[in-house]
């Protein structure tokens, strides 16, 4: 009886992508992995053909119908062009968990941290990576950082489930909640709530700046680290590099009904077409993919052959060192070396052993009681090129009987009343209005205030309602605001 094949989609990507994908697919084929490969095209070439998103609509159906998507690096235009397709695919398909193992291969790959074995679990769908940005005035630009309770719950529970499934002893959370008290504060709070459900796993929290320093200096202090999107993106690259090389790290993007696997490095167009690129990151992503689709024996076979190749000092230029390497090879030759060692195991490095496909439990968002929500005022952002005292005078004249001006801030610092002469200001001012009595505002009172400001010919660039939830403010104070 013929072995049933598993359908996967493959994108060769841009830059060095086609070369490292060709090497990876040759190794997969040589391992005997029963894969049915459907190639799709996304990225720069599709964009240049006139598709503004960089991906044709029909391609989505092919990806969604397969068991997994193996993607080589895509060139993302800087400052313009299509948005990051990496982000687009992750968010569109709900691939909320980005899993990046960062492992040292000492003494065969040079590293200052022998024995390092850290897994970064990064939230994939929100934070600043939603890409919601605005230009408010000629001088002021804004990016929205969105953190949600469902997003926090999903990724944090996944990190604990991963640790439990793979017998990891500790989960660490990195945030900046000493500054970002609402957004990162929520992430930290949910970490504490969910962590309490896993009493056998050690838990700790670090402020991200000192946590990053500790990770770079003493990675052995960490096991599984869970982070919001931006911090996770940056620090997974740092962790991979200090382990030995970004070029050796693969990445899994996991959702409830789909998965994408990729190297963590970029498309490196300067190295394209030269038979130089290291295919290891994409190959290890393919190993993660094989485990995910239930082909654990093939994952073990390939991973051990790759480890044996490293041990024998057969290295591409990016990790070649006179002290630790024996033979410098190109992309094709490295793939040949791995294929030749299929069936062998490393002698010194720990051998890979994937006995069964380990699927992480995806828990649904927990339902919570709806808090009482009250409207406590409004922040109105005004474009203004003159003195703040004159602005405050104009705002006070435009105030309505129901709403009064409480304070004006600039870049988060209160500048009225009592502006400090040293405070630097730009042309966008946050003007906070609160009710004159009872502490509760109505939508109609807000509309009346905005109408009054328009009549004064003040330029409103943005508004933000101030809500309290069960009596707790859902907004932050400006620096020095009482």
Short mmCIF file of C-alpha atoms in Angstrom, two decimals:
data_model
loop_
_atom_site.label_atom_id
_atom_site.label_comp_id
_atom_site.label_asym_id
_atom_site.label_seq_id
_atom_site.Cartn_x
_atom_site.Cartn_y
_atom_site.Cartn_z
CA UNK A 1 0.00 0.00 0.00
CA UNK A 2 1.43 3.36 -1.05
CA UNK A 3 2.30 5.85 1.69
CA UNK A 4 -0.13 8.75 1.77
CA UNK A 5 1.59 12.02 0.90
CA UNK A 6 1.19 15.17 2.94
CA UNK A 7 0.48 18.36 0.96
CA UNK A 8 2.64 21.38 1.76
CA UNK A 9 3.04 24.70 -0.02
CA UNK A 10 6.48 26.13 -0.70
CA UNK A 11 7.54 29.69 -1.56
CA UNK A 12 11.09 30.13 -2.85
CA UNK A 13 11.20 33.77 -1.79
CA UNK A 14 13.61 36.50 -2.86
CA UNK A 15 17.36 37.04 -2.73
CA UNK A 16 19.06 33.87 -1.48
CA UNK A 17 15.64 32.25 -1.01
CA UNK A 18 15.58 30.10 -4.18
CA UNK A 19 19.06 28.69 -3.46
CA UNK A 20 18.45 27.70 0.15
CA UNK A 21 14.99 26.35 -0.71
CA UNK A 22 16.43 24.19 -3.51
CA UNK A 23 18.99 22.79 -1.04
CA UNK A 24 16.34 22.16 1.61
CA UNK A 25 13.94 20.43 -0.78
CA UNK A 26 16.71 18.15 -2.04
CA UNK A 27 17.42 17.05 1.52
CA UNK A 28 13.72 16.52 2.23
CA UNK A 29 13.38 14.40 -0.90
CA UNK A 30 16.50 12.37 -0.09
CA UNK A 31 15.11 11.61 3.39
CA UNK A 32 12.09 9.95 1.82
CA UNK A 33 9.64 12.29 3.50
CA UNK A 34 6.26 11.68 1.78
CA UNK A 35 5.50 15.28 0.90
CA UNK A 36 3.37 16.58 -1.94
CA UNK A 37 4.94 19.94 -2.74
CA UNK A 38 2.94 22.76 -4.32
CA UNK A 39 5.09 25.78 -5.19
CA UNK A 40 3.60 29.25 -4.92
CA UNK A 41 5.07 32.67 -5.67
CA UNK A 42 4.83 35.57 -3.26
CA UNK A 43 6.88 38.67 -2.58
CA UNK A 44 8.79 41.17 -4.62
CA UNK A 45 8.23 39.62 -8.06
CA UNK A 46 4.46 39.43 -7.52
CA UNK A 47 4.44 43.06 -6.33
CA UNK A 48 6.38 44.20 -9.39
CA UNK A 49 3.81 42.44 -11.61
CA UNK A 50 1.18 44.80 -10.23
CA UNK A 51 -0.21 42.97 -7.20
CA UNK A 52 0.04 45.62 -4.45
CA UNK A 53 -0.01 43.12 -1.57
CA UNK A 54 2.75 40.90 -2.98
CA UNK A 55 0.48 37.85 -2.94
CA UNK A 56 -2.18 36.78 -5.45
CA UNK A 57 -5.65 36.02 -4.02
CA UNK A 58 -5.60 32.46 -5.40
CA UNK A 59 -2.38 31.75 -3.50
CA UNK A 60 -4.23 32.09 -0.18
CA UNK A 61 -6.43 29.11 -1.07
CA UNK A 62 -3.42 26.93 -1.91
CA UNK A 63 -1.74 27.80 1.39
CA UNK A 64 -4.91 27.21 3.42
CA UNK A 65 -5.57 23.84 1.79
CA UNK A 66 -2.12 22.45 2.64
CA UNK A 67 -0.90 21.03 5.96
CA UNK A 68 1.97 23.51 6.25
CA UNK A 69 3.66 26.39 4.45
CA UNK A 70 7.45 26.36 4.06
CA UNK A 71 8.63 29.84 3.13
CA UNK A 72 12.06 31.15 2.16
CA UNK A 73 12.93 34.78 3.06
CA UNK A 74 10.96 37.56 1.38
CA UNK A 75 12.35 41.02 0.60
CA UNK A 76 10.19 43.60 2.38
CA UNK A 77 10.48 47.15 0.97
CA UNK A 78 11.66 49.72 3.50
CA UNK A 79 9.60 52.86 3.91
CA UNK A 80 7.12 52.03 1.13
CA UNK A 81 5.79 49.31 -1.17
CA UNK A 82 3.85 46.32 0.13
CA UNK A 83 3.61 45.60 3.85
CA UNK A 84 5.68 42.76 5.30
CA UNK A 85 4.35 39.51 3.86
CA UNK A 86 5.76 37.68 6.86
CA UNK A 87 3.43 39.71 9.08
CA UNK A 88 0.55 39.49 6.58
CA UNK A 89 0.66 35.69 6.39
CA UNK A 90 0.99 35.28 10.14
CA UNK A 91 -1.90 37.58 10.98
CA UNK A 92 -4.23 36.61 8.12
CA UNK A 93 -3.93 32.91 8.93
CA UNK A 94 -4.01 33.42 12.71
CA UNK A 95 -0.50 32.04 13.28
CA UNK A 96 -0.26 33.57 16.71
CA UNK A 97 2.74 31.66 18.15
CA UNK A 98 6.24 32.19 16.77
CA UNK A 99 8.59 29.52 18.19
CA UNK A 100 12.33 30.06 17.74
CA UNK A 101 14.78 27.58 19.29
CA UNK A 102 18.21 29.18 19.82
CA UNK A 103 20.82 26.46 20.38
CA UNK A 104 24.62 26.52 20.65
CA UNK A 105 26.62 23.88 18.76
CA UNK A 106 29.92 24.26 20.58
CA UNK A 107 32.71 23.44 19.95
CA UNK A 108 31.88 22.99 16.28
CA UNK A 109 30.31 26.43 15.83
CA UNK A 110 32.05 29.25 17.66
CA UNK A 111 30.06 30.75 20.52
CA UNK A 112 30.68 32.46 23.85
CA UNK A 113 27.83 30.46 25.37
CA UNK A 114 28.38 26.69 25.09
CA UNK A 115 25.36 24.76 26.23
CA UNK A 116 22.90 27.52 25.38
CA UNK A 117 19.44 26.15 24.64
CA UNK A 118 16.75 28.83 24.83
CA UNK A 119 13.35 28.84 23.13
CA UNK A 120 11.82 32.23 22.36
CA UNK A 121 8.02 32.17 22.13
CA UNK A 122 6.92 35.40 20.49
CA UNK A 123 3.39 36.75 20.11
CA UNK A 124 2.76 37.07 16.39
CA UNK A 125 -0.46 38.98 15.69
CA UNK A 126 -0.51 42.31 17.49
CA UNK A 127 1.66 44.92 19.26
CA UNK A 128 3.27 47.48 16.92
CA UNK A 129 3.28 44.88 14.13
CA UNK A 130 -0.32 45.64 13.30
CA UNK A 131 1.33 48.45 11.31
CA UNK A 132 -1.36 51.01 12.15
CA UNK A 133 0.39 54.35 11.66
CA UNK A 134 -0.65 57.94 11.09
CA UNK A 135 0.96 61.25 10.32
CA UNK A 136 -0.88 63.72 12.53
CA UNK A 137 0.97 66.95 11.71
CA UNK A 138 4.00 67.93 9.61
CA UNK A 139 6.22 67.01 12.58
CA UNK A 140 4.40 64.17 14.36
CA UNK A 141 3.97 60.53 13.38
CA UNK A 142 2.16 57.85 15.36
CA UNK A 143 2.16 54.05 15.57
CA UNK A 144 -0.48 52.25 17.61
CA UNK A 145 0.64 49.51 19.98
CA UNK A 146 -2.30 47.13 20.36
CA UNK A 147 -2.23 44.49 23.10
CA UNK A 148 -5.37 42.43 23.73
CA UNK A 149 -6.37 40.07 26.50
CA UNK A 150 -7.20 37.23 24.03
CA UNK A 151 -3.81 37.72 22.34
CA UNK A 152 -1.97 37.63 25.68
CA UNK A 153 -3.87 34.59 26.89
CA UNK A 154 -3.20 32.59 23.72
CA UNK A 155 0.54 33.17 23.52
CA UNK A 156 1.25 32.88 27.23
CA UNK A 157 -0.71 29.65 27.56
CA UNK A 158 1.08 28.32 24.49
CA UNK A 159 4.45 29.08 26.13
CA UNK A 160 3.49 27.15 29.27
CA UNK A 161 2.03 24.28 27.25
CA UNK A 162 5.22 24.15 25.18
CA UNK A 163 7.34 24.06 28.33
CA UNK A 164 5.19 21.30 29.80
CA UNK A 165 5.14 19.23 26.60
CA UNK A 166 8.89 19.45 26.04
CA UNK A 167 9.77 19.10 29.75
CA UNK A 168 11.21 22.59 30.09
CA UNK A 169 11.58 23.80 33.66
CA UNK A 170 11.04 27.55 33.50
CA UNK A 171 9.07 30.19 31.59
CA UNK A 172 10.23 33.81 31.71
CA UNK A 173 8.21 36.84 30.62
CA UNK A 174 9.80 40.06 29.31
CA UNK A 175 7.80 43.33 29.24
CA UNK A 176 8.28 47.06 29.76
CA UNK A 177 5.36 47.49 32.12
CA UNK A 178 7.16 50.01 34.32
CA UNK A 179 6.56 52.48 31.45
CA UNK A 180 3.77 50.92 29.35
CA UNK A 181 1.52 50.28 32.31
CA UNK A 182 -1.65 49.37 30.39
CA UNK A 183 -0.41 47.41 27.36
CA UNK A 184 2.66 45.65 28.72
CA UNK A 185 0.97 45.73 32.11
CA UNK A 186 -1.79 43.51 30.72
CA UNK A 187 0.75 41.06 29.27
CA UNK A 188 2.48 40.77 32.65
CA UNK A 189 -0.83 40.41 34.51
CA UNK A 190 -2.03 37.60 32.23
CA UNK A 191 1.37 35.89 32.61
CA UNK A 192 0.87 35.82 36.37
CA UNK A 193 -2.72 34.58 36.04
CA UNK A 194 -1.96 31.74 33.63
CA UNK A 195 1.34 30.86 35.25
CA UNK A 196 -0.50 30.05 38.46
CA UNK A 197 -2.16 27.15 36.61
CA UNK A 198 1.26 25.49 36.07
CA UNK A 199 2.66 24.98 39.59
CA UNK A 200 5.40 22.60 38.43
CA UNK A 201 6.97 25.18 36.10
CA UNK A 202 9.18 27.95 37.49
CA UNK A 203 8.00 31.44 36.54
CA UNK A 204 9.75 34.80 36.47
CA UNK A 205 9.34 38.27 34.95
CA UNK A 206 12.03 40.68 33.76
CA UNK A 207 11.82 44.26 32.54
CA UNK A 208 12.85 43.83 28.91
CA UNK A 209 15.95 46.06 28.90
CA UNK A 210 17.73 44.35 31.78
CA UNK A 211 16.27 41.02 30.69
CA UNK A 212 17.82 41.49 27.26
CA UNK A 213 21.18 42.30 28.85
CA UNK A 214 20.94 39.17 31.00
CA UNK A 215 19.94 37.05 28.01
CA UNK A 216 22.93 38.30 26.00
CA UNK A 217 25.34 37.80 28.90
CA UNK A 218 24.02 34.70 30.67
CA UNK A 219 21.58 32.81 28.42
CA UNK A 220 21.87 29.73 30.64
CA UNK A 221 19.63 31.60 33.10
CA UNK A 222 16.69 31.16 30.70
CA UNK A 223 14.76 28.24 29.29
CA UNK A 224 11.52 29.36 27.57
CA UNK A 225 11.03 33.12 27.18
CA UNK A 226 7.64 34.55 26.17
CA UNK A 227 7.33 38.12 24.89
CA UNK A 228 5.11 40.54 22.99
CA UNK A 229 5.76 40.81 19.27
CA UNK A 230 8.41 43.53 18.97
CA UNK A 231 10.58 42.42 21.86
CA UNK A 232 10.34 38.82 20.68
CA UNK A 233 11.40 39.70 17.15
CA UNK A 234 14.49 41.61 18.30
CA UNK A 235 15.59 39.27 21.06
CA UNK A 236 15.10 36.06 19.11
CA UNK A 237 17.63 37.38 16.60
CA UNK A 238 19.96 38.36 19.44
CA UNK A 239 19.59 34.92 21.03
CA UNK A 240 20.21 33.15 17.73
CA UNK A 241 23.32 35.21 17.02
CA UNK A 242 24.92 34.72 20.44
CA UNK A 243 24.19 31.00 20.19
CA UNK A 244 26.34 30.86 17.07
CA UNK A 245 24.67 32.48 14.06
CA UNK A 246 21.32 33.84 12.92
CA UNK A 247 21.87 31.63 9.87
CA UNK A 248 21.40 28.50 11.97
CA UNK A 249 17.98 29.31 13.40
CA UNK A 250 14.63 28.11 12.13
CA UNK A 251 11.24 29.41 13.09
CA UNK A 252 7.75 27.93 13.42
CA UNK A 253 4.58 30.03 13.21
CA UNK A 254 1.73 28.06 14.72
CA UNK A 255 -2.02 28.70 14.74
CA UNK A 256 -5.10 26.68 15.55
CA UNK A 257 -5.62 25.60 11.93
CA UNK A 258 -2.38 26.28 10.07
CA UNK A 259 1.38 26.65 10.33
CA UNK A 260 4.22 28.41 8.48
CA UNK A 261 7.91 27.56 8.79
CA UNK A 262 10.79 29.82 7.84
CA UNK A 263 14.39 30.79 8.56
CA UNK A 264 14.64 33.80 10.85
CA UNK A 265 17.13 35.65 8.65
CA UNK A 266 16.35 37.92 5.71
CA UNK A 267 16.68 37.52 1.97
CA UNK A 268 20.29 38.84 1.82
CA UNK A 269 20.10 40.02 -1.82
CA UNK A 270 23.83 40.86 -1.84
CA UNK A 271 24.60 37.15 -1.47
CA UNK A 272 22.07 35.92 -4.02
CA UNK A 273 23.17 33.70 -6.89
CA UNK A 274 26.67 33.09 -5.53
CA UNK A 275 26.25 29.62 -3.98
CA UNK A 276 27.30 31.08 -0.61
CA UNK A 277 24.20 31.10 1.58
CA UNK A 278 23.80 28.78 4.53
CA UNK A 279 20.57 26.76 4.15
CA UNK A 280 20.61 25.61 7.79
CA UNK A 281 17.98 28.03 9.12
CA UNK A 282 15.44 26.99 6.51
CA UNK A 283 16.39 23.33 6.88
CA UNK A 284 15.82 23.41 10.65
CA UNK A 285 12.51 25.15 10.01
CA UNK A 286 11.69 22.24 7.70
CA UNK A 287 12.57 19.86 10.54
CA UNK A 288 10.06 21.69 12.76
CA UNK A 289 7.56 21.34 9.92
CA UNK A 290 8.11 17.58 9.66
CA UNK A 291 7.45 17.18 13.39
CA UNK A 292 4.32 19.33 13.06
CA UNK A 293 2.83 17.22 10.24
CA UNK A 294 3.64 13.92 11.98
CA UNK A 295 6.82 12.89 10.14
CA UNK A 296 9.00 12.66 13.24
CA UNK A 297 11.24 9.87 11.93
CA UNK A 298 12.20 11.96 8.92
CA UNK A 299 12.75 14.99 11.15
CA UNK A 300 15.13 12.91 13.32
CA UNK A 301 16.94 11.56 10.26
CA UNK A 302 17.58 15.00 8.77
CA UNK A 303 18.42 16.76 12.03
CA UNK A 304 21.03 14.15 12.98
CA UNK A 305 22.59 14.24 9.52
CA UNK A 306 22.83 18.02 9.81
CA UNK A 307 24.43 17.75 13.27
CA UNK A 308 26.92 15.21 11.92
CA UNK A 309 27.81 17.59 9.08
CA UNK A 310 28.49 20.37 11.58
CA UNK A 311 30.59 18.06 13.74
CA UNK A 312 32.77 17.10 10.79
CA UNK A 313 33.60 20.76 10.19
CA UNK A 314 31.82 21.12 6.85
CA UNK A 315 30.68 24.73 7.08
CA UNK A 316 29.46 27.54 4.88
CA UNK A 317 31.31 30.86 4.88
CA UNK A 318 29.18 32.50 7.60
CA UNK A 319 30.25 30.07 10.34
CA UNK A 320 33.61 28.97 8.93
CA UNK A 321 36.44 29.51 11.40
CA UNK A 322 39.99 28.20 11.09
CA UNK A 323 39.88 26.81 14.64
CA UNK A 324 36.55 24.99 14.41
CA UNK A 325 36.01 24.26 10.69
CA UNK A 326 37.67 21.83 8.27
CA UNK A 327 36.07 22.55 4.89
CA UNK A 328 34.40 25.68 3.52
CA UNK A 329 31.55 24.76 1.19
CA UNK A 330 28.79 26.48 -0.77
CA UNK A 331 25.03 26.06 -0.49
CA UNK A 332 24.81 23.10 -2.85
CA UNK A 333 27.82 21.33 -1.39
CA UNK A 334 26.49 21.71 2.15
CA UNK A 335 23.22 20.10 1.09
CA UNK A 336 25.20 17.27 -0.56
CA UNK A 337 27.10 16.72 2.70
CA UNK A 338 23.89 16.47 4.73
CA UNK A 339 22.39 14.02 2.22
CA UNK A 340 25.52 11.86 2.38
CA UNK A 341 25.14 11.62 6.17
CA UNK A 342 21.47 10.67 6.29
CA UNK A 343 21.26 7.72 8.66
CA UNK A 344 24.24 8.87 10.76
CA UNK A 345 24.20 10.44 14.21
CA UNK A 346 26.49 13.00 15.80
CA UNK A 347 29.26 11.71 18.09
CA UNK A 348 29.56 14.70 20.45
CA UNK A 349 26.48 16.89 20.07
CA UNK A 350 23.24 15.54 21.57
CA UNK A 351 21.41 13.52 18.93
CA UNK A 352 17.92 14.60 17.89
CA UNK A 353 15.15 12.22 18.78
CA UNK A 354 11.61 13.01 17.67
CA UNK A 355 9.57 9.99 18.70
CA UNK A 356 6.09 11.39 18.19
CA UNK A 357 4.62 14.58 16.83
CA UNK A 358 3.95 16.78 19.84
CA UNK A 359 1.01 19.06 19.24
CA UNK A 360 0.54 21.88 21.69
CA UNK A 361 -2.92 22.33 23.16
CA UNK A 362 -4.54 25.57 21.98
CA UNK A 363 -6.81 26.89 24.71
CA UNK A 364 -9.72 29.17 23.76
CA UNK A 365 -9.94 32.68 25.15
CA UNK A 366 -11.36 32.56 28.64
CA UNK A 367 -14.66 34.38 29.04
CA UNK A 368 -14.60 37.14 31.61
CA UNK A 369 -17.34 39.21 33.17
CA UNK A 370 -17.92 42.47 31.34
CA UNK A 371 -16.81 45.40 33.49
CA UNK A 372 -18.91 48.52 33.94
CA UNK A 373 -17.67 51.07 31.39
CA UNK A 374 -17.98 54.82 32.00
CA UNK A 375 -17.00 57.75 29.80
CA UNK A 376 -14.75 60.03 31.86
CA UNK A 377 -13.78 62.59 29.24
CA UNK A 378 -11.81 62.94 26.03
CA UNK A 379 -8.28 63.64 24.82
CA UNK A 380 -8.31 65.90 21.76
CA UNK A 381 -5.11 66.30 19.80
CA UNK A 382 -4.68 69.76 18.25
CA UNK A 383 -2.22 70.95 15.65
CA UNK A 384 -0.82 74.25 16.97
CA UNK A 385 2.35 76.14 16.02
CA UNK A 386 2.25 78.84 18.69
CA UNK A 387 2.58 79.21 22.45
CA UNK A 388 0.73 76.75 24.69
CA UNK A 389 -0.71 79.54 26.86
CA UNK A 390 -2.47 80.98 23.82
CA UNK A 391 -3.70 77.49 22.90
CA UNK A 392 -5.06 76.96 26.41
CA UNK A 393 -6.86 80.30 26.22
CA UNK A 394 -8.49 79.28 22.94
CA UNK A 395 -9.48 75.90 24.38
CA UNK A 396 -10.96 77.42 27.51
CA UNK A 397 -13.02 79.80 25.42
CA UNK A 398 -14.27 76.81 23.39
CA UNK A 399 -15.12 74.75 26.47
CA UNK A 400 -18.77 73.89 27.03
CA UNK A 401 -20.67 73.96 30.32
CA UNK A 402 -20.38 70.17 30.52
CA UNK A 403 -16.65 69.75 29.81
CA UNK A 404 -13.63 71.70 31.00
CA UNK A 405 -9.96 71.71 30.02
CA UNK A 406 -7.92 69.80 32.63
CA UNK A 407 -4.45 69.81 31.10
CA UNK A 408 -2.42 70.02 27.89
CA UNK A 409 0.51 67.70 27.21
CA UNK A 410 3.12 67.48 24.50
CA UNK A 411 4.76 64.14 23.72
CA UNK A 412 3.34 62.81 26.98
CA UNK A 413 4.60 65.64 29.23
CA UNK A 414 2.16 68.04 30.89
CA UNK A 415 2.87 71.58 29.64
CA UNK A 416 -0.27 73.37 30.84
CA UNK A 417 -0.83 74.49 33.46
CA UNK A 418 2.68 75.34 34.64
CA UNK A 419 4.86 74.64 31.60
CA UNK A 420 8.54 74.21 32.42
CA UNK A 421 10.75 76.41 30.21
CA UNK A 422 13.11 73.50 29.42
CA UNK A 423 10.38 71.23 28.00
CA UNK A 424 10.75 70.79 24.24
CA UNK A 425 7.47 70.81 22.32
CA UNK A 426 6.31 69.91 18.82
CA UNK A 427 3.26 70.93 16.81
CA UNK A 428 0.78 68.35 18.19
CA UNK A 429 -0.84 68.87 21.61
CA UNK A 430 -2.94 66.47 23.66
CA UNK A 431 -5.74 68.44 25.32
CA UNK A 432 -7.62 66.60 28.06
CA UNK A 433 -11.21 67.55 28.80
CA UNK A 434 -13.13 66.16 31.79
CA UNK A 435 -16.72 66.64 33.03
CA UNK A 436 -17.43 69.73 35.11
CA UNK A 437 -19.64 67.71 37.46
CA UNK A 438 -20.65 64.14 38.31
CA UNK A 439 -17.47 62.73 36.70
CA UNK A 440 -19.36 61.17 33.75
CA UNK A 441 -19.52 62.55 30.21
CA UNK A 442 -22.06 61.75 27.52
CA UNK A 443 -21.40 61.21 23.81
CA UNK A 444 -23.55 64.24 22.99
CA UNK A 445 -21.46 66.44 25.29
CA UNK A 446 -18.35 65.27 23.44
CA UNK A 447 -19.94 66.14 20.09
CA UNK A 448 -20.90 69.59 21.39
CA UNK A 449 -17.31 70.21 22.51
CA UNK A 450 -15.85 69.15 19.16
CA UNK A 451 -18.34 71.40 17.36
CA UNK A 452 -17.22 74.32 19.53
CA UNK A 453 -13.55 73.65 18.72
CA UNK A 454 -14.32 73.58 15.00
CA UNK A 455 -16.08 76.93 15.30
CA UNK A 456 -12.87 78.30 16.85
CA UNK A 457 -11.04 76.98 13.74
CA UNK A 458 -8.79 74.74 15.84
CA UNK A 459 -7.31 71.84 13.84
CA UNK A 460 -8.21 68.50 15.48
CA UNK A 461 -5.84 65.70 14.40
CA UNK A 462 -7.09 62.87 16.62
CA UNK A 463 -9.46 62.09 19.48
CA UNK A 464 -9.39 59.41 22.16
CA UNK A 465 -12.24 58.76 24.59
CA UNK A 466 -11.28 58.32 28.25
CA UNK A 467 -13.01 55.30 29.74
CA UNK A 468 -12.99 53.79 33.20
CA UNK A 469 -13.69 50.10 33.70
CA UNK A 470 -15.19 49.16 37.05
CA UNK A 471 -13.92 52.48 38.31
CA UNK A 472 -10.33 51.94 37.15
CA UNK A 473 -8.98 54.42 34.56
CA UNK A 474 -8.44 52.89 31.12
CA UNK A 475 -5.95 55.63 30.23
CA UNK A 476 -2.67 56.92 31.62
CA UNK A 477 -1.79 60.28 33.10
CA UNK A 478 0.69 62.61 31.46
CA UNK A 479 4.07 63.05 33.10
CA UNK A 480 3.52 65.29 36.15
CA UNK A 481 -0.29 65.17 35.78
CA UNK A 482 -2.17 64.90 39.06
#
